[in-house]
XYZ file of C-alpha atoms in Angstrom:
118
model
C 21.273 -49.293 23.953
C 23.831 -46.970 23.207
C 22.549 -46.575 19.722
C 19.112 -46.272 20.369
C 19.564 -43.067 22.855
C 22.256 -41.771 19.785
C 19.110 -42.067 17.165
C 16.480 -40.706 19.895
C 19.114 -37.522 20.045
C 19.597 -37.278 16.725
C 16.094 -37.182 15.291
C 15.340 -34.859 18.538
C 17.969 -32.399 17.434
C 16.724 -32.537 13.816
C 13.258 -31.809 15.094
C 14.032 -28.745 16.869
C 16.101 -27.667 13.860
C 12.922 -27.781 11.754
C 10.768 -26.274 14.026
C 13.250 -23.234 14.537
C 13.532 -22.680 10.617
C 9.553 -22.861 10.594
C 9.064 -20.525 12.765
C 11.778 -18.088 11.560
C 10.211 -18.517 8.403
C 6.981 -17.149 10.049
C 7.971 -14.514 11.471
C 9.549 -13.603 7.988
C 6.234 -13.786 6.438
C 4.699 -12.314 9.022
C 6.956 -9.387 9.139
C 6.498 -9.024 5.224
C 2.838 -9.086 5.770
C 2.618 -6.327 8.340
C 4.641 -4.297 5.799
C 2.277 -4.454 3.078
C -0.328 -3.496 5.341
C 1.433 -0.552 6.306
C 1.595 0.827 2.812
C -2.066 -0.185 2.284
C -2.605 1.853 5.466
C -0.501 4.868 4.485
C -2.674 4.984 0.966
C -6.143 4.830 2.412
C -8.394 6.981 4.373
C -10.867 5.716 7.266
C -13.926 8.314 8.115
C -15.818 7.053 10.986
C -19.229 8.243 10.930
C -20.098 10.141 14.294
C -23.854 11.019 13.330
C -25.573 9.545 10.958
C -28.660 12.129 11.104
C -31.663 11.012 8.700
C -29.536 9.163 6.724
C -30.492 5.789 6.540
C -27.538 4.428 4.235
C -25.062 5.545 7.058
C -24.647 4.091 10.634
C -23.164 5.870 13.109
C -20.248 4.107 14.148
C -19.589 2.903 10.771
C -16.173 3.679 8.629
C -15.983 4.764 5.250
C -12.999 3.393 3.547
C -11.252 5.761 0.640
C -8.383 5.196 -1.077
C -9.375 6.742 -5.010
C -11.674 9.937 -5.522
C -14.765 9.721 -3.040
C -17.360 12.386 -3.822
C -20.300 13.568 -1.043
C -23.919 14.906 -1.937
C -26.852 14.261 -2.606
C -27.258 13.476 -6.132
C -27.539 9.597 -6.367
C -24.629 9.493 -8.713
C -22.130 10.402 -5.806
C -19.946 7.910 -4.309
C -21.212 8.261 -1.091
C -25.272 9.901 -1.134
C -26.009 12.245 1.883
C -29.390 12.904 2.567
C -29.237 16.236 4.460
C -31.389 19.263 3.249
C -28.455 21.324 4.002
C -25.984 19.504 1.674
C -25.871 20.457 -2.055
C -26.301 17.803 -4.841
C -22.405 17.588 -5.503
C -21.258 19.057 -2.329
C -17.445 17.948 -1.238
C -15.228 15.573 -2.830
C -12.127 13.844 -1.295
C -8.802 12.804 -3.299
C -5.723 11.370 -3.011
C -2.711 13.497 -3.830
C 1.051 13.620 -3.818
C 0.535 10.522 -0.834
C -2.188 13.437 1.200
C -5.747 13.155 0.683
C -7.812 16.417 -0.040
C -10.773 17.482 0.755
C -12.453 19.840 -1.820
C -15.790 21.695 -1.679
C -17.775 21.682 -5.046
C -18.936 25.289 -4.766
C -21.644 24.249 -2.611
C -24.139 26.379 -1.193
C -23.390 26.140 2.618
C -19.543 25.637 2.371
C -18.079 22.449 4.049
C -16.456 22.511 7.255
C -13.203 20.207 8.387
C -12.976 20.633 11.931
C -15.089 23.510 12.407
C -13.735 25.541 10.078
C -14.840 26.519 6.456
């Protein structure tokens, strides 16, 4: 009998020696993972789109992801095509640089604003 509860211990103890290296193995991973995401995060942009107007592409509500050179207008050869009488063919661009993202009016006719201001 003696035995039997000295096996039943043992192969308990090695079970909760595997399960603690599994999960600190996890976490490890998981920890690693959640570190590439930050640098993803840190080299990407996220515009949410607060009114969509007569633009039927866009929703409002919706998020633009950018993370190379993103150009606005309304030529259809723009990244992203704006409808809007009041926005130029190649109006604004946006690009990453020196880990900052810039935003960079094309000369357009009516300016572009960021944050109310020209």
């Amino acid at each position: 009998m003696d035995i039997e509860r000295f096996i039943g211990l043992a192969f308990t103890g090695f079970f909760v020696i595997i399960l603690f290296f599994i999960i600190i193995r996890s976490l490890f991973l998981m920890s690693r993972d959640m570190g590439a995401a930050e640098e993803v995060k840190e080299k990407s942009l996220r515009l949410t789109i607060l009114k969509s107007g007569e633009n039927r592409s866009l929703k409002e509500g919706g998020v633009i992801s950018i993370v190379d050179e993103t150009t606005f207008g309304r030529k259809n050869d723009n990244t992203i095509v704006l409808t809007d009488p009041y926005v130029s063919g190649y109006h604004f661009r946006i690009f990453p640089k020196d880990g900052r993202f810039v935003i960079e009016d094309n000369q357009s006719t009516n300016g572009t604003l960021l944050n109310g201001e020209k």
